[in-house]
Coordinates of N, CA, C and O in Angstrom, one line a residue:
Q656 N -4.9 5.4 -0.8 CA -6.0 4.5 -1.1 C -6.0 3.9 -2.5 O -6.7 2.9 -2.8
V657 N -5.2 4.5 -3.4 CA -5.0 4.0 -4.7 C -3.6 3.5 -4.8 O -2.6 4.2 -4.4
Q658 N -3.4 2.4 -5.3 CA -2.1 1.8 -5.5 C -1.9 1.4 -6.9 O -2.8 0.8 -7.6
L659 N -0.7 1.6 -7.4 CA -0.2 1.0 -8.7 C 0.9 0.1 -8.4 O 1.9 0.5 -7.8
V660 N 0.8 -1.2 -8.8 CA 1.8 -2.2 -8.6 C 2.3 -2.7 -9.9 O 1.5 -3.3 -10.7
E661 N 3.6 -2.5 -10.1 CA 4.2 -3.0 -11.4 C 4.9 -4.3 -11.2 O 5.3 -4.7 -10.1
S662 N 5.0 -5.0 -12.3 CA 5.8 -6.3 -12.2 C 6.3 -6.5 -13.7 O 5.8 -6.0 -14.6
G663 N 7.2 -7.5 -13.8 CA 7.7 -7.9 -15.1 C 9.1 -7.4 -15.4 O 9.6 -7.8 -16.5
G664 N 9.7 -6.6 -14.6 CA 11.1 -6.1 -14.9 C 12.1 -7.3 -14.7 O 11.8 -8.3 -14.3
G665 N 13.3 -7.0 -15.2 CA 14.4 -8.0 -15.0 C 15.5 -7.7 -15.9 O 15.7 -6.6 -16.5
L666 N 16.4 -8.8 -16.0 CA 17.6 -8.7 -16.8 C 17.3 -9.5 -18.1 O 16.9 -10.6 -18.1
V667 N 17.7 -8.9 -19.2 CA 17.5 -9.5 -20.5 C 18.6 -9.1 -21.4 O 19.2 -8.0 -21.3
Q668 N 19.0 -10.0 -22.4 CA 20.0 -9.6 -23.3 C 19.5 -8.7 -24.4 O 18.2 -8.7 -24.7
A669 N 20.3 -8.0 -25.0 CA 20.0 -7.1 -26.2 C 19.3 -8.0 -27.2 O 19.7 -9.1 -27.5
G670 N 18.2 -7.4 -27.8 CA 17.4 -8.1 -28.7 C 16.2 -8.9 -28.1 O 15.4 -9.4 -28.9
G671 N 16.3 -9.1 -26.9 CA 15.2 -9.8 -26.2 C 13.9 -9.0 -25.9 O 13.8 -7.9 -26.3
S672 N 13.1 -9.6 -25.1 CA 11.8 -9.1 -24.9 C 11.4 -9.2 -23.4 O 11.8 -10.1 -22.7
L673 N 10.6 -8.2 -22.9 CA 10.0 -8.2 -21.7 C 8.6 -7.7 -21.7 O 8.3 -6.8 -22.6
R674 N 7.8 -8.1 -20.8 CA 6.4 -7.5 -20.7 C 6.2 -7.0 -19.3 O 6.3 -7.8 -18.3
L675 N 5.9 -5.7 -19.2 CA 5.7 -5.1 -17.9 C 4.1 -5.1 -17.7 O 3.4 -4.8 -18.7
S676 N 3.7 -5.2 -16.4 CA 2.4 -5.1 -16.1 C 2.2 -4.1 -14.9 O 3.1 -4.0 -14.1
C677 N 1.1 -3.4 -14.9 CA 0.8 -2.5 -13.8 C -0.7 -2.6 -13.5 O -1.5 -2.3 -14.4
A678 N -1.0 -2.9 -12.3 CA -2.4 -3.0 -11.9 C -2.7 -1.9 -10.9 O -2.0 -1.7 -9.9
A679 N -3.8 -1.2 -11.2 CA -4.3 -0.2 -10.3 C -5.4 -0.7 -9.4 O -6.3 -1.5 -9.8
S680 N -5.3 -0.4 -8.1 CA -6.3 -0.9 -7.2 C -6.7 0.1 -6.2 O -5.9 1.1 -6.0
G681 N -7.8 -0.1 -5.4 CA -8.2 0.9 -4.4 C -9.5 1.5 -4.8 O -10.3 1.0 -5.5
N682 N -9.7 2.7 -4.2 CA -11.0 3.3 -4.3 C -10.9 4.2 -5.6 O -10.6 5.4 -5.5
I683 N -11.4 3.6 -6.7 CA -11.2 4.3 -8.0 C -12.6 4.5 -8.6 O -13.4 3.5 -8.7
F684 N -12.8 5.7 -9.0 CA -14.1 6.0 -9.8 C -13.8 5.9 -11.3 O -14.7 5.3 -12.0
R685 N -12.7 6.4 -11.7 CA -12.5 6.4 -13.2 C -11.0 6.5 -13.4 O -10.3 7.3 -12.7
I686 N -10.5 5.7 -14.3 CA -9.0 5.9 -14.8 C -9.0 6.6 -16.2 O -9.7 6.0 -17.1
N687 N -8.3 7.6 -16.3 CA -8.2 8.3 -17.6 C -7.0 7.7 -18.3 O -7.0 6.5 -18.7
A688 N -6.0 8.4 -18.4 CA -4.8 7.9 -19.1 C -4.0 7.0 -18.2 O -3.9 7.2 -17.0
M689 N -3.3 6.0 -18.8 CA -2.3 5.2 -18.1 C -1.1 5.1 -19.0 O -1.2 5.1 -20.2
G690 N 0.0 5.0 -18.4 CA 1.2 5.0 -19.2 C 2.4 4.6 -18.4 O 2.4 4.2 -17.3
W691 N 3.5 4.6 -19.2 CA 4.8 4.1 -18.6 C 5.9 5.3 -18.9 O 5.9 5.8 -20.0
Y692 N 6.6 5.5 -17.8 CA 7.8 6.4 -17.9 C 9.0 5.6 -17.5 O 8.9 4.5 -16.9
R693 N 10.1 6.2 -17.8 CA 11.4 5.5 -17.3 C 12.4 6.5 -17.0 O 12.4 7.7 -17.4
Q694 N 13.3 6.1 -16.1 CA 14.4 7.0 -15.6 C 15.7 6.2 -15.6 O 15.8 5.3 -14.8
A695 N 16.6 6.6 -16.4 CA 18.0 6.0 -16.5 C 18.8 6.7 -15.5 O 18.6 7.9 -15.2
P696 N 19.9 6.1 -15.0 CA 20.8 6.7 -14.1 C 21.3 8.0 -14.7 O 21.8 8.1 -15.8
G697 N 21.2 9.1 -13.8 CA 21.7 10.4 -14.3 C 20.9 11.1 -15.3 O 21.3 12.2 -15.8
K698 N 19.7 10.6 -15.6 CA 18.8 11.3 -16.6 C 17.5 11.6 -16.0 O 17.1 11.0 -14.9
Q699 N 16.8 12.4 -16.6 CA 15.4 12.8 -16.2 C 14.4 11.7 -16.5 O 14.7 10.9 -17.5
R700 N 13.3 11.7 -15.8 CA 12.3 10.7 -16.1 C 11.6 11.1 -17.4 O 11.4 12.4 -17.6
E701 N 11.4 10.2 -18.3 CA 10.8 10.5 -19.6 C 9.6 9.6 -19.9 O 9.6 8.4 -19.5
L702 N 8.7 10.1 -20.7 CA 7.6 9.3 -21.2 C 8.0 8.2 -22.1 O 8.8 8.5 -23.0
V703 N 7.6 7.0 -21.9 CA 7.8 5.9 -22.8 C 6.6 5.7 -23.7 O 6.7 5.7 -24.9
A704 N 5.5 5.5 -23.1 CA 4.2 5.3 -23.9 C 3.0 5.5 -22.9 O 3.2 5.4 -21.8
A705 N 2.0 6.0 -23.6 CA 0.7 6.3 -22.8 C -0.5 6.0 -23.7 O -0.4 6.0 -24.9
G706 N -1.6 5.7 -23.0 CA -2.8 5.4 -23.7 C -4.0 6.0 -22.9 O -4.0 5.9 -21.6
N707 N -4.9 6.6 -23.6 CA -6.1 7.1 -22.8 C -7.2 6.1 -22.8 O -7.1 5.0 -23.4
S708 N -8.3 6.5 -22.2 CA -9.4 5.5 -22.0 C -10.1 5.3 -23.4 O -10.8 4.3 -23.5
G709 N -9.9 6.2 -24.4 CA -10.5 6.0 -25.6 C -9.7 5.1 -26.6 O -10.2 4.8 -27.7
G710 N -8.6 4.7 -26.2 CA -7.8 3.8 -27.0 C -6.6 4.5 -27.8 O -5.8 3.8 -28.4
S711 N -6.5 5.8 -27.7 CA -5.4 6.5 -28.4 C -4.1 6.3 -27.6 O -4.2 6.2 -26.3
T712 N -3.1 6.1 -28.3 CA -1.8 5.9 -27.7 C -0.7 6.8 -28.3 O -0.9 7.4 -29.4
N713 N 0.3 7.1 -27.5 CA 1.5 7.8 -28.1 C 2.8 7.2 -27.4 O 2.7 6.6 -26.3
Y714 N 3.8 7.3 -28.2 CA 5.1 6.6 -27.9 C 6.2 7.6 -28.0 O 6.2 8.5 -28.9
A715 N 7.3 7.4 -27.2 CA 8.5 8.1 -27.4 C 9.1 7.6 -28.8 O 9.0 6.5 -29.1
D716 N 9.8 8.6 -29.5 CA 10.3 8.2 -30.8 C 11.3 7.0 -30.6 O 11.4 6.2 -31.5
S717 N 12.0 6.9 -29.5 CA 13.0 6.0 -29.3 C 12.5 4.6 -29.2 O 13.2 3.6 -29.3
V718 N 11.2 4.4 -28.9 CA 10.6 3.1 -28.7 C 9.6 2.7 -29.8 O 9.1 1.6 -29.8
K719 N 9.3 3.6 -30.7 CA 8.3 3.4 -31.7 C 8.7 2.2 -32.6 O 9.8 2.0 -33.0
G720 N 7.7 1.2 -32.8 CA 8.0 0.1 -33.5 C 8.5 -1.1 -32.7 O 8.6 -2.2 -33.2
R721 N 8.9 -0.8 -31.5 CA 9.5 -1.9 -30.6 C 8.7 -2.2 -29.4 O 8.5 -3.3 -29.0
F722 N 8.0 -1.1 -28.8 CA 7.2 -1.3 -27.7 C 5.8 -1.1 -28.0 O 5.4 -0.3 -28.9
T723 N 4.9 -1.8 -27.3 CA 3.5 -1.6 -27.5 C 2.8 -1.5 -26.1 O 3.0 -2.4 -25.2
I724 N 1.9 -0.5 -26.0 CA 1.2 -0.3 -24.7 C -0.2 -0.8 -25.0 O -0.8 -0.7 -26.1
S725 N -0.8 -1.5 -24.0 CA -2.2 -2.0 -24.0 C -2.8 -1.9 -22.7 O -2.1 -1.9 -21.7
R726 N -4.2 -1.9 -22.7 CA -4.9 -1.8 -21.4 C -6.0 -2.8 -21.3 O -6.6 -3.2 -22.3
D727 N -6.2 -3.3 -20.1 CA -7.4 -4.1 -19.8 C -8.2 -3.2 -18.9 O -7.9 -3.2 -17.7
N728 N -9.2 -2.6 -19.4 CA -9.9 -1.7 -18.6 C -10.8 -2.4 -17.5 O -11.1 -1.8 -16.4
A729 N -11.2 -3.6 -17.8 CA -11.9 -4.4 -16.8 C -11.1 -4.7 -15.5 O -11.7 -4.7 -14.4
D730 N -9.8 -4.8 -15.7 CA -9.0 -5.1 -14.6 C -8.1 -4.0 -14.2 O -7.2 -4.1 -13.3
N731 N -8.3 -2.8 -14.7 CA -7.5 -1.6 -14.4 C -6.0 -1.9 -14.5 O -5.2 -1.5 -13.7
T732 N -5.7 -2.5 -15.6 CA -4.3 -2.9 -15.8 C -3.7 -2.4 -17.1 O -4.5 -2.3 -18.1
V733 N -2.5 -2.0 -17.1 CA -1.8 -1.5 -18.3 C -0.6 -2.4 -18.5 O 0.1 -2.8 -17.5
Y734 N -0.3 -2.7 -19.7 CA 0.9 -3.5 -20.1 C 1.8 -2.7 -21.0 O 1.4 -1.9 -21.7
L735 N 3.1 -3.1 -21.0 CA 4.1 -2.6 -21.9 C 4.8 -3.8 -22.4 O 5.6 -4.4 -21.7
Q736 N 4.6 -4.2 -23.7 CA 5.4 -5.2 -24.3 C 6.6 -4.6 -25.0 O 6.4 -3.7 -25.8
M737 N 7.7 -5.0 -24.6 CA 9.0 -4.4 -25.0 C 9.7 -5.5 -25.8 O 10.2 -6.5 -25.3
N738 N 9.9 -5.2 -27.1 CA 10.6 -6.1 -28.0 C 11.9 -5.5 -28.5 O 12.0 -4.2 -28.4
S739 N 12.8 -6.3 -29.0 CA 14.1 -5.8 -29.6 C 14.8 -4.8 -28.6 O 15.2 -3.7 -29.0
L740 N 14.9 -5.2 -27.4 CA 15.4 -4.3 -26.4 C 16.9 -4.0 -26.7 O 17.7 -4.8 -27.2
K741 N 17.3 -2.8 -26.2 CA 18.6 -2.3 -26.5 C 19.2 -1.9 -25.1 O 18.5 -1.6 -24.2
P742 N 20.5 -1.9 -25.0 CA 21.1 -1.5 -23.7 C 20.7 -0.1 -23.3 O 20.5 0.1 -22.0
E743 N 20.4 0.8 -24.2 CA 19.9 2.1 -23.8 C 18.5 2.1 -23.3 O 18.0 3.2 -22.8
D744 N 17.8 1.0 -23.3 CA 16.5 0.9 -22.7 C 16.6 0.6 -21.2 O 15.6 0.6 -20.5
T745 N 17.8 0.4 -20.7 CA 18.0 0.1 -19.3 C 17.6 1.3 -18.5 O 18.0 2.4 -18.7
A746 N 16.7 1.0 -17.5 CA 16.1 2.1 -16.7 C 15.2 1.5 -15.7 O 14.8 0.4 -15.8
V747 N 14.8 2.4 -14.7 CA 13.6 2.0 -13.9 C 12.4 2.5 -14.6 O 12.3 3.7 -15.0
Y748 N 11.4 1.6 -14.7 CA 10.2 1.9 -15.5 C 9.1 2.1 -14.4 O 8.9 1.3 -13.6
Y749 N 8.4 3.3 -14.6 CA 7.4 3.6 -13.7 C 6.0 3.7 -14.3 O 5.9 4.2 -15.5
C750 N 5.0 3.1 -13.7 CA 3.7 3.2 -14.2 C 3.0 4.4 -13.6 O 3.2 4.8 -12.5
N751 N 2.2 5.0 -14.5 CA 1.5 6.3 -14.2 C 0.1 6.1 -14.6 O -0.3 5.6 -15.6
A752 N -0.8 6.7 -13.7 CA -2.2 6.7 -14.1 C -2.9 7.9 -13.6 O -2.6 8.4 -12.5
N753 N -3.7 8.5 -14.4 CA -4.5 9.7 -14.1 C -5.9 9.2 -13.7 O -6.6 8.6 -14.4
I754 N -6.2 9.4 -12.4 CA -7.4 8.7 -11.8 C -8.3 9.7 -11.0 O -7.9 10.7 -10.4
R755 N -9.6 9.5 -11.2 CA -10.6 10.2 -10.4 C -11.1 9.2 -9.2 O -11.5 8.1 -9.6
V756 N -11.0 9.7 -8.0 CA -11.6 8.9 -6.9 C -13.0 9.3 -6.6 O -13.3 10.5 -6.8
P757 N -13.8 8.5 -6.0 CA -15.1 8.9 -5.7 C -15.2 10.1 -4.7 O -14.3 10.1 -3.8
G758 N -16.1 11.0 -4.9 CA -16.2 12.1 -4.0 C -15.4 13.3 -4.3 O -15.5 14.4 -3.7
R759 N -14.5 13.1 -5.3 CA -13.5 14.2 -5.7 C -14.0 14.8 -7.0 O -14.6 14.1 -7.8
Y760 N -13.7 16.0 -7.3 CA -14.1 16.7 -8.5 C -12.8 17.0 -9.4 O -12.9 17.9 -10.2
F761 N -11.7 16.3 -9.1 CA -10.6 16.5 -10.0 C -9.9 15.2 -10.1 O -10.1 14.3 -9.3
D762 N -9.1 15.1 -11.1 CA -8.2 14.0 -11.4 C -6.8 14.3 -10.9 O -6.4 15.4 -10.8
R763 N -6.1 13.2 -10.5 CA -4.7 13.4 -10.2 C -3.9 12.2 -10.6 O -4.5 11.1 -10.9
D764 N -2.6 12.4 -10.7 CA -1.7 11.4 -11.2 C -1.2 10.5 -10.0 O -0.9 11.1 -8.9
Y765 N -1.1 9.3 -10.2 CA -0.5 8.3 -9.3 C 0.6 7.6 -10.0 O 0.6 7.4 -11.2
W766 N 1.5 7.2 -9.1 CA 2.7 6.5 -9.6 C 3.0 5.2 -8.9 O 2.7 5.1 -7.7
G767 N 3.5 4.2 -9.6 CA 4.0 3.0 -9.0 C 5.4 3.2 -8.5 O 6.0 4.3 -8.6
E768 N 5.9 2.2 -7.8 CA 7.2 2.2 -7.2 C 8.4 2.1 -8.2 O 9.5 2.5 -7.9
G769 N 8.1 1.5 -9.3 CA 9.1 1.3 -10.4 C 9.5 -0.1 -10.4 O 9.6 -0.8 -9.4
T770 N 10.0 -0.5 -11.6 CA 10.5 -1.8 -11.8 C 11.8 -1.7 -12.7 O 11.7 -1.0 -13.7
L771 N 12.8 -2.3 -12.3 CA 14.1 -2.2 -13.0 C 14.2 -3.1 -14.2 O 13.9 -4.3 -14.1
V772 N 14.5 -2.5 -15.3 CA 14.8 -3.2 -16.6 C 16.2 -3.0 -16.9 O 16.7 -1.9 -17.1
T773 N 17.0 -4.1 -17.0 CA 18.4 -4.0 -17.4 C 18.6 -4.9 -18.7 O 18.2 -6.0 -18.7
V774 N 19.2 -4.2 -19.7 CA 19.4 -4.8 -21.0 C 20.9 -4.9 -21.1 O 21.6 -3.9 -21.2
S775 N 21.4 -6.2 -21.2 CA 22.9 -6.3 -21.4 C 23.3 -6.5 -22.9 O 22.5 -7.0 -23.6
S776 N 24.4 -6.0 -23.1 CA 24.9 -6.0 -24.5 C 25.6 -7.3 -24.9 O 25.9 -8.1 -24.0

């Protein structure tokens, strides 16, 4: 009943920029943290950036100063602005949200299907 839909991936040259979007929809009571993870071929999924409902954010060291996460709480949307992209940023990027649905007394994580970002050298 809760869906996360990502958009904005694609092919870009090194040094370029992309903006990812992720919209949460469905039967939602509250969204806590929202964030982005990525998984490169042959590697484990890793946190890229996350932000909580209070506005605090954290980033992987590898993207600090280049990527910016932001949220539109009114639209249940999270964005990832990616600048100065490098070939090593190539991965499938997944949206993640920690959500409370009505009638439940616990929060759980939801995931999007992923969007591919390819950075050519």
